[in-house]
mmCIF file of C-alpha atoms in Angstrom:
data_model
loop_
_atom_site.group_PDB
_atom_site.id
_atom_site.type_symbol
_atom_site.label_atom_id
_atom_site.label_comp_id
_atom_site.label_asym_id
_atom_site.label_seq_id
_atom_site.Cartn_x
_atom_site.Cartn_y
_atom_site.Cartn_z
ATOM 1 C CA MET B 1 44.095 23.863 38.278
ATOM 2 C CA LEU B 2 46.210 23.296 35.155
ATOM 3 C CA ILE B 3 48.370 20.789 37.025
ATOM 4 C CA GLN B 4 45.265 18.832 38.108
ATOM 5 C CA VAL B 5 43.966 18.701 34.525
ATOM 6 C CA CYS B 6 47.342 17.531 33.218
ATOM 7 C CA LEU B 7 47.553 14.914 35.973
ATOM 8 C CA PHE B 8 44.066 13.644 35.104
ATOM 9 C CA PHE B 9 44.893 13.152 31.421
ATOM 10 C CA TYR B 10 48.271 11.642 32.309
ATOM 11 C CA CYS B 11 46.636 9.043 34.591
ATOM 12 C CA LYS B 12 43.997 8.355 31.964
ATOM 13 C CA PHE B 13 46.714 7.777 29.346
ATOM 14 C CA LEU B 14 48.603 5.439 31.680
ATOM 15 C CA TRP B 15 45.408 3.500 32.412
ATOM 16 C CA ARG B 16 44.716 2.973 28.716
ATOM 17 C CA CYS B 17 48.297 1.796 28.190
ATOM 18 C CA LEU B 18 47.936 -0.654 31.083
ATOM 19 C CA LYS B 19 44.683 -2.013 29.614
ATOM 20 C CA PHE B 20 46.411 -2.499 26.247
ATOM 21 C CA VAL B 21 49.313 -4.371 27.872
ATOM 22 C CA MET B 22 46.949 -6.564 29.932
ATOM 23 C CA ARG B 23 44.969 -7.509 26.838
ATOM 24 C CA LYS B 24 48.156 -8.509 25.008
ATOM 25 C CA LEU B 25 49.404 -10.545 27.992
ATOM 26 C CA THR B 26 46.135 -12.307 28.851
ATOM 27 C CA GLY B 27 44.433 -12.398 25.458
ATOM 28 C CA ARG B 28 41.296 -10.986 27.148
ATOM 29 C CA CYS B 29 39.694 -7.549 27.126
ATOM 30 C CA GLU B 30 38.881 -5.751 30.379
ATOM 31 C CA LEU B 31 35.246 -6.902 30.329
ATOM 32 C CA GLN B 32 36.366 -10.527 30.067
ATOM 33 C CA ARG B 33 38.866 -10.157 32.893
ATOM 34 C CA ILE B 34 36.232 -8.620 35.174
ATOM 35 C CA CYS B 35 33.600 -11.274 34.411
ATOM 36 C CA TYR B 36 36.006 -14.193 34.791
ATOM 37 C CA ASN B 37 37.923 -12.937 37.843
ATOM 38 C CA THR B 38 35.191 -11.233 39.928
ATOM 39 C CA LYS B 39 32.337 -12.997 41.691
ATOM 40 C CA PRO B 40 28.738 -12.082 40.760
ATOM 41 C CA GLY B 41 27.110 -9.242 42.626
ATOM 42 C CA ALA B 42 27.995 -5.637 43.350
ATOM 43 C CA SER B 43 31.757 -6.089 42.917
ATOM 44 C CA ARG B 44 31.388 -7.373 39.367
ATOM 45 C CA THR B 45 28.518 -5.122 38.263
ATOM 46 C CA MET B 46 30.131 -1.921 39.561
ATOM 47 C CA LYS B 47 33.431 -2.756 37.830
ATOM 48 C CA ILE B 48 31.592 -3.498 34.584
ATOM 49 C CA GLU B 49 29.664 -0.233 34.928
ATOM 50 C CA THR B 50 32.870 1.757 35.434
ATOM 51 C CA SER B 51 34.589 0.026 32.524
ATOM 52 C CA LEU B 52 31.704 0.726 30.147
ATOM 53 C CA ARG B 53 31.215 4.311 31.263
ATOM 54 C CA ASP B 54 34.929 5.181 31.010
ATOM 55 C CA SER B 55 35.474 3.476 27.664
ATOM 56 C CA LYS B 56 36.526 5.541 24.645
ATOM 57 C CA SER B 57 33.984 3.579 22.568
ATOM 58 C CA LYS B 58 30.636 5.345 22.134
ATOM 59 C CA LEU B 59 28.882 1.969 21.973
ATOM 60 C CA LEU B 60 30.208 0.947 25.379
ATOM 61 C CA GLN B 61 29.524 4.367 26.925
ATOM 62 C CA THR B 62 25.869 4.364 25.858
ATOM 63 C CA SER B 63 25.277 0.702 26.757
ATOM 64 C CA VAL B 64 24.629 1.651 30.406
ATOM 65 C CA SER B 65 21.555 3.675 29.399
ATOM 66 C CA VAL B 66 19.901 1.560 26.698
ATOM 67 C CA HIS B 67 16.293 0.391 26.897
ATOM 68 C CA PRO B 68 15.976 -2.996 28.694
ATOM 69 C CA ASP B 69 14.601 -4.556 25.503
ATOM 70 C CA ALA B 70 17.790 -3.551 23.658
ATOM 71 C CA ILE B 71 20.224 -5.144 26.110
ATOM 72 C CA GLU B 72 20.537 -8.437 24.233
ATOM 73 C CA LYS B 73 21.368 -6.702 20.948
ATOM 74 C CA THR B 74 23.752 -4.350 22.752
ATOM 75 C CA ILE B 75 25.679 -7.324 24.123
ATOM 76 C CA ASP B 76 25.895 -8.831 20.637
ATOM 77 C CA ASP B 77 27.291 -5.514 19.376
ATOM 78 C CA ILE B 78 29.831 -5.389 22.208
ATOM 79 C CA MET B 79 30.979 -8.937 21.507
ATOM 80 C CA GLU B 80 31.396 -8.061 17.835
ATOM 81 C CA LEU B 81 33.268 -4.835 18.636
ATOM 82 C CA LYS B 82 35.634 -6.698 20.978
ATOM 83 C CA LYS B 83 36.010 -9.549 18.465
ATOM 84 C CA ILE B 84 34.848 -12.120 21.037
ATOM 85 C CA ASN B 85 33.393 -15.381 19.738
ATOM 86 C CA PRO B 86 30.178 -16.071 21.729
ATOM 87 C CA ASP B 87 30.448 -19.801 20.992
ATOM 88 C CA ILE B 88 33.868 -19.942 22.647
ATOM 89 C CA ASN B 89 32.918 -17.513 25.434
ATOM 90 C CA PRO B 90 29.218 -18.261 26.163
ATOM 91 C CA GLN B 91 29.460 -17.288 29.838
ATOM 92 C CA LEU B 92 30.629 -13.755 29.002
ATOM 93 C CA GLY B 93 27.361 -12.858 27.270
ATOM 94 C CA ILE B 94 25.332 -14.244 30.193
ATOM 95 C CA SER B 95 27.396 -12.306 32.748
ATOM 96 C CA LEU B 96 27.257 -9.070 30.774
ATOM 97 C CA GLN B 97 23.496 -9.391 30.383
ATOM 98 C CA ALA B 98 23.022 -9.826 34.140
ATOM 99 C CA CYS B 99 25.206 -6.781 34.831
ATOM 100 C CA LEU B 100 23.505 -4.582 32.246
ATOM 101 C CA LEU B 101 20.063 -5.530 33.526
ATOM 102 C CA GLN B 102 21.102 -4.317 36.977
ATOM 103 C CA ILE B 103 22.809 -1.162 35.706
ATOM 104 C CA VAL B 104 19.971 -0.118 33.389
ATOM 105 C CA GLY B 105 17.398 -1.196 35.978
ATOM 106 C CA TYR B 106 18.984 1.020 38.640
ATOM 107 C CA ARG B 107 18.777 4.053 36.343
ATOM 108 C CA ASN B 108 15.137 3.280 35.538
ATOM 109 C CA LEU B 109 14.365 2.802 39.234
ATOM 110 C CA ILE B 110 15.663 6.302 39.953
ATOM 111 C CA ALA B 111 13.305 7.624 37.267
ATOM 112 C CA ASP B 112 10.326 5.711 38.721
ATOM 113 C CA VAL B 113 11.046 6.892 42.265
ATOM 114 C CA GLU B 114 11.573 10.466 41.097
ATOM 115 C CA LYS B 115 8.223 10.407 39.292
ATOM 116 C CA LEU B 116 6.429 9.396 42.497
ATOM 117 C CA ARG B 117 8.331 11.984 44.521
ATOM 118 C CA ARG B 118 7.299 14.758 42.138
ATOM 119 C CA GLU B 119 3.620 13.775 42.140
ATOM 120 C CA SER B 120 1.755 15.753 44.781
ATOM 121 C CA TYR B 121 -0.938 14.235 46.954
ATOM 122 C CA ASP B 122 -4.337 15.201 45.545
ATOM 123 C CA SER B 123 -7.335 14.845 47.839
ATOM 124 C CA ASP B 124 -9.584 14.963 44.761
ATOM 125 C CA ASN B 125 -7.875 11.856 43.360
ATOM 126 C CA PRO B 126 -9.811 8.732 44.474
ATOM 127 C CA GLN B 127 -6.706 6.540 44.207
ATOM 128 C CA HIS B 128 -4.715 8.816 46.509
ATOM 129 C CA GLU B 129 -7.543 8.948 49.018
ATOM 130 C CA GLU B 130 -7.949 5.169 48.923
ATOM 131 C CA MET B 131 -4.256 4.642 49.668
ATOM 132 C CA LEU B 132 -4.410 7.029 52.615
ATOM 133 C CA LEU B 133 -7.469 5.333 54.108
ATOM 134 C CA LYS B 134 -5.824 1.921 53.639
ATOM 135 C CA LEU B 135 -2.811 3.185 55.582
ATOM 136 C CA TRP B 136 -5.099 3.901 58.529
ATOM 137 C CA LYS B 137 -6.790 0.492 58.283
ATOM 138 C CA PHE B 138 -3.464 -1.372 58.174
ATOM 139 C CA LEU B 139 -2.018 0.513 61.142
ATOM 140 C CA LYS B 140 -5.212 0.745 63.251
ATOM 141 C CA PRO B 141 -7.275 -2.292 62.174
ATOM 142 C CA ASN B 142 -9.426 -2.220 65.304
ATOM 143 C CA THR B 143 -10.082 1.516 65.371
ATOM 144 C CA PRO B 144 -12.476 3.035 62.800
ATOM 145 C CA LEU B 145 -11.570 6.433 61.375
ATOM 146 C CA GLU B 146 -14.423 8.746 62.372
ATOM 147 C CA SER B 147 -13.981 11.114 59.421
ATOM 148 C CA ARG B 148 -11.527 11.930 56.643
ATOM 149 C CA ILE B 149 -10.532 15.195 58.335
ATOM 150 C CA SER B 150 -9.843 14.181 61.896
ATOM 151 C CA LYS B 151 -7.451 14.655 64.802
ATOM 152 C CA GLN B 152 -7.196 10.863 64.800
ATOM 153 C CA TRP B 153 -4.490 11.109 62.137
ATOM 154 C CA CYS B 154 -2.163 12.314 64.877
ATOM 155 C CA GLU B 155 -2.443 8.830 66.413
ATOM 156 C CA ILE B 156 -0.354 7.424 63.556
ATOM 157 C CA GLY B 157 2.087 10.307 63.536
ATOM 158 C CA PHE B 158 0.720 12.979 61.202
ATOM 159 C CA GLN B 159 0.980 16.602 62.319
ATOM 160 C CA GLY B 160 -2.604 17.753 61.840
ATOM 161 C CA ASP B 161 -6.112 16.665 60.996
ATOM 162 C CA ASP B 162 -5.384 16.318 57.243
ATOM 163 C CA PRO B 163 -2.294 14.242 56.307
ATOM 164 C CA LYS B 164 -2.110 15.636 52.759
ATOM 165 C CA THR B 165 -0.092 18.621 54.010
ATOM 166 C CA ASP B 166 2.618 16.309 55.376
ATOM 167 C CA PHE B 167 3.331 14.711 51.992
ATOM 168 C CA ARG B 168 4.617 17.919 50.385
ATOM 169 C CA GLY B 169 8.305 17.083 50.778
ATOM 170 C CA MET B 170 8.295 13.559 49.317
ATOM 171 C CA GLY B 171 5.032 13.634 47.381
ATOM 172 C CA LEU B 172 3.291 10.313 46.782
ATOM 173 C CA LEU B 173 6.532 8.437 47.436
ATOM 174 C CA GLY B 174 6.102 8.913 51.182
ATOM 175 C CA LEU B 175 2.558 7.525 51.098
ATOM 176 C CA TYR B 176 3.564 4.591 48.869
ATOM 177 C CA ASN B 177 6.336 3.611 51.283
ATOM 178 C CA LEU B 178 4.237 3.967 54.436
ATOM 179 C CA GLN B 179 1.395 1.917 52.973
ATOM 180 C CA TYR B 180 3.814 -0.761 51.746
ATOM 181 C CA PHE B 181 5.362 -1.074 55.219
ATOM 182 C CA ALA B 182 1.962 -1.158 56.946
ATOM 183 C CA GLU B 183 0.587 -3.764 54.523
ATOM 184 C CA ARG B 184 3.547 -6.043 53.781
ATOM 185 C CA ASP B 185 5.030 -6.113 57.279
ATOM 186 C CA ALA B 186 1.919 -5.301 59.312
ATOM 187 C CA ALA B 187 3.059 -6.798 62.620
ATOM 188 C CA ALA B 188 6.360 -4.903 62.624
ATOM 189 C CA ALA B 189 4.737 -1.662 61.448
ATOM 190 C CA GLN B 190 2.095 -1.805 64.186
ATOM 191 C CA GLN B 191 4.753 -2.599 66.792
ATOM 192 C CA VAL B 192 6.938 0.312 65.672
ATOM 193 C CA LEU B 193 3.892 2.589 65.764
ATOM 194 C CA SER B 194 3.009 1.404 69.266
ATOM 195 C CA ASP B 195 6.582 1.902 70.479
ATOM 196 C CA SER B 196 6.740 5.380 68.965
ATOM 197 C CA LEU B 197 3.644 6.329 70.971
ATOM 198 C CA HIS B 198 4.630 4.485 74.153
ATOM 199 C CA PRO B 199 8.444 4.433 74.175
ATOM 200 C CA LYS B 200 10.331 2.334 76.667
ATOM 201 C CA CYS B 201 13.590 3.340 78.268
ATOM 202 C CA ARG B 202 16.488 1.063 77.510
ATOM 203 C CA ASP B 203 18.835 -0.062 80.275
ATOM 204 C CA ILE B 204 21.757 2.305 80.835
ATOM 205 C CA THR B 205 25.166 0.687 81.256
ATOM 206 C CA LYS B 206 27.599 1.456 84.059
ATOM 207 C CA GLU B 207 29.966 2.985 81.523
ATOM 208 C CA GLU B 208 27.264 5.429 80.414
ATOM 209 C CA ILE B 209 26.331 6.295 83.997
ATOM 210 C CA SER B 210 29.951 7.277 84.704
ATOM 211 C CA LYS B 211 29.789 9.860 81.889
ATOM 212 C CA PHE B 212 26.903 11.749 83.508
ATOM 213 C CA SER B 213 27.290 14.395 86.196
ATOM 214 C CA LYS B 214 25.121 13.841 89.273
ATOM 215 C CA ALA B 215 22.583 16.436 88.068
ATOM 216 C CA GLU B 216 22.467 14.939 84.574
ATOM 217 C CA TRP B 217 22.042 11.450 85.958
ATOM 218 C CA GLU B 218 19.164 12.510 88.206
ATOM 219 C CA LYS B 219 17.454 14.198 85.245
ATOM 220 C CA LYS B 220 18.070 11.177 82.988
ATOM 221 C CA ARG B 221 16.770 8.785 85.612
ATOM 222 C CA MET B 222 13.537 10.728 85.981
ATOM 223 C CA ASP B 223 12.994 11.416 82.273
ATOM 224 C CA LYS B 224 10.671 9.289 80.204
ATOM 225 C CA ALA B 225 11.854 7.744 76.958
ATOM 226 C CA ILE B 226 11.217 10.001 73.966
ATOM 227 C CA GLY B 227 8.870 8.837 71.244
ATOM 228 C CA TYR B 228 8.386 10.254 67.764
ATOM 229 C CA SER B 229 5.721 10.828 65.111
ATOM 230 C CA PHE B 230 5.553 7.552 63.142
ATOM 231 C CA ALA B 231 4.235 8.942 59.837
ATOM 232 C CA ILE B 232 6.483 12.013 59.840
ATOM 233 C CA VAL B 233 9.537 9.871 60.565
ATOM 234 C CA GLY B 234 8.424 7.500 57.794
ATOM 235 C CA ILE B 235 8.404 10.406 55.331
ATOM 236 C CA ASN B 236 11.812 11.460 56.652
ATOM 237 C CA ILE B 237 13.230 7.954 56.192
ATOM 238 C CA THR B 238 11.738 7.988 52.679
ATOM 239 C CA ASP B 239 13.880 11.075 52.057
ATOM 240 C CA LEU B 240 16.916 9.185 53.368
ATOM 241 C CA ALA B 241 16.223 6.182 51.119
ATOM 242 C CA TYR B 242 15.664 8.498 48.140
ATOM 243 C CA ASN B 243 18.995 10.273 48.634
ATOM 244 C CA LEU B 244 20.841 6.980 49.087
ATOM 245 C CA LEU B 245 19.330 5.802 45.798
ATOM 246 C CA VAL B 246 20.057 8.951 43.774
ATOM 247 C CA SER B 247 23.628 9.255 45.107
ATOM 248 C CA GLY B 248 24.361 5.686 44.013
ATOM 249 C CA ALA B 249 25.031 4.480 47.559
ATOM 250 C CA LEU B 250 22.311 1.814 47.241
ATOM 251 C CA LYS B 251 23.988 0.224 44.206
ATOM 252 C CA THR B 252 25.947 -2.082 46.502
ATOM 253 C CA HIS B 253 22.763 -3.335 48.122
ATOM 254 C CA PHE B 254 20.642 -3.669 44.975
ATOM 255 C CA TYR B 255 23.373 -5.261 42.873
ATOM 256 C CA ASN B 256 23.789 -7.896 45.584
ATOM 257 C CA ILE B 257 20.125 -8.729 46.140
ATOM 258 C CA ALA B 258 18.429 -8.206 42.759
ATOM 259 C CA PRO B 259 19.483 -10.909 40.251
ATOM 260 C CA GLU B 260 18.182 -8.734 37.415
ATOM 261 C CA ALA B 261 16.778 -5.195 37.353
ATOM 262 C CA PRO B 262 16.008 -3.653 40.769
ATOM 263 C CA THR B 263 12.387 -2.531 40.957
ATOM 264 C CA LEU B 264 10.188 -0.219 43.002
ATOM 265 C CA SER B 265 9.374 -3.179 45.267
ATOM 266 C CA HIS B 266 13.071 -3.560 46.084
ATOM 267 C CA PHE B 267 13.192 0.133 46.995
ATOM 268 C CA GLN B 268 10.110 -0.177 49.212
ATOM 269 C CA GLN B 269 11.510 -3.279 50.910
ATOM 270 C CA THR B 270 14.667 -1.317 51.623
ATOM 271 C CA PHE B 271 12.542 1.459 53.120
ATOM 272 C CA CYS B 272 10.895 -1.091 55.437
ATOM 273 C CA TYR B 273 14.319 -2.252 56.578
ATOM 274 C CA LEU B 274 15.537 1.322 57.160
ATOM 275 C CA MET B 275 12.385 2.157 59.094
ATOM 276 C CA HIS B 276 12.811 -0.892 61.303
ATOM 277 C CA GLU B 277 16.538 -0.249 61.841
ATOM 278 C CA PHE B 278 16.037 3.447 62.572
ATOM 279 C CA HIS B 279 13.490 2.560 65.225
ATOM 280 C CA LYS B 280 16.012 0.296 66.963
ATOM 281 C CA PHE B 281 18.724 2.936 66.561
ATOM 282 C CA TRP B 282 16.479 5.605 68.108
ATOM 283 C CA ILE B 283 15.921 3.430 71.159
ATOM 284 C CA GLU B 284 19.653 2.727 71.464
ATOM 285 C CA GLU B 285 20.500 6.434 71.234
ATOM 286 C CA ASP B 286 17.848 7.274 73.866
ATOM 287 C CA PRO B 287 17.727 11.011 72.999
ATOM 288 C CA MET B 288 16.959 13.622 75.642
ATOM 289 C CA ASP B 289 14.165 15.155 73.542
ATOM 290 C CA ILE B 290 12.713 15.196 70.017
ATOM 291 C CA MET B 291 14.985 18.139 69.155
ATOM 292 C CA GLU B 292 17.787 15.585 68.859
ATOM 293 C CA PHE B 293 16.075 13.932 65.902
ATOM 294 C CA ASN B 294 18.349 15.481 63.260
ATOM 295 C CA ARG B 295 21.456 14.427 65.161
ATOM 296 C CA VAL B 296 20.223 10.850 65.517
ATOM 297 C CA ARG B 297 19.119 10.711 61.876
ATOM 298 C CA GLU B 298 22.499 11.972 60.641
ATOM 299 C CA LYS B 299 24.343 9.443 62.790
ATOM 300 C CA PHE B 300 22.083 6.694 61.433
ATOM 301 C CA ARG B 301 22.666 7.885 57.837
ATOM 302 C CA LYS B 302 26.434 7.709 58.293
ATOM 303 C CA ARG B 303 26.172 4.191 59.710
ATOM 304 C CA ILE B 304 24.128 2.981 56.722
ATOM 305 C CA ILE B 305 26.524 4.613 54.240
ATOM 306 C CA LYS B 306 29.477 2.959 55.972
ATOM 307 C CA GLN B 307 27.746 -0.427 55.668
ATOM 308 C CA LEU B 308 27.045 0.187 51.978
ATOM 309 C CA GLN B 309 30.726 0.818 51.306
ATOM 310 C CA ASN B 310 31.271 -2.906 51.778
ATOM 311 C CA PRO B 311 30.926 -4.431 48.259
ATOM 312 C CA ASP B 312 29.431 -7.594 49.764
ATOM 313 C CA MET B 313 26.748 -5.746 51.726
ATOM 314 C CA ALA B 314 23.083 -6.670 51.337
ATOM 315 C CA LEU B 315 21.051 -4.622 53.814
ATOM 316 C CA CYS B 316 17.992 -6.834 54.073
ATOM 317 C CA PRO B 317 18.282 -10.252 52.353
ATOM 318 C CA HIS B 318 16.313 -11.935 55.134
ATOM 319 C CA PHE B 319 14.101 -9.064 56.296
ATOM 320 C CA ALA B 320 10.426 -9.941 56.784
ATOM 321 C CA ALA B 321 9.191 -7.527 54.102
ATOM 322 C CA SER B 322 11.874 -8.743 51.687
ATOM 323 C CA GLU B 323 11.069 -12.430 51.331
ATOM 324 C CA GLY B 324 11.201 -12.209 47.544
ATOM 325 C CA LEU B 325 14.763 -10.934 47.476
ATOM 326 C CA ILE B 326 17.615 -13.116 46.328
ATOM 327 C CA ASN B 327 21.073 -12.652 47.763
ATOM 328 C CA MET B 328 23.530 -13.365 44.965
#
């Protein structure tokens, strides 16, 4: 343990020495080198974020958590601290502002999402009830809901006759995401719902057939494709999106597609994409039964995380529900 601590401080000392030498050789501080040598997007913003967070200066450390309205003044203070003339280096201030808007915006987005997740569904709240009824109308526009408490809710993937009990895990966040998907990308949402209720078997390749024993192949050939509960899976994918956000995995995506601060709409658009992609992945995996859901979900999660490790990755720049996004 002592050796690890000593090694940490030794590496930190070496890194500071290297930064000092680079500044003397190039005449530029680390922030300047990053902004001038790294293209806009996740690569630049994440390097700026690391540089600010790891700085020995209290001003730079706290700059990643300032109020959005204070970003402009914070940049002026940084330029003054680093003795950088804004008239000679006008682009630096612009680049730093774009990065800080994304960094601060990401932190605020986590807070907004967390607030929704912690708010329980309240059947006595007219706004909550209105959102739930809209979800039905968007998903089943030609089928009237006979009553608020009804077995009909199972038709869109809830577990019982009152959906409020299914929102306990993700709170209002699950309902917000489901309604957004059903409203903003209605055609896709209705198609995914239909497929989840009436799944179709995909074609099995010769390579896959060779992996089955004769008994397994006969069983597979006779089995029907396995569907899933649309609403419950939507709440589950909300949990996936939430954990990707909180862990920081979604920084790559948001820093590449949001030119300024990522917002709740960006998060919901990402949910739509994940919902759509999980549906395709479920069909490709062709599970034997619904008990394989956790295995398929975990495999899907690992695939998304692997994609997000690419600094140039933007999950859904051209997705139907994401028409307002800008791929930097």
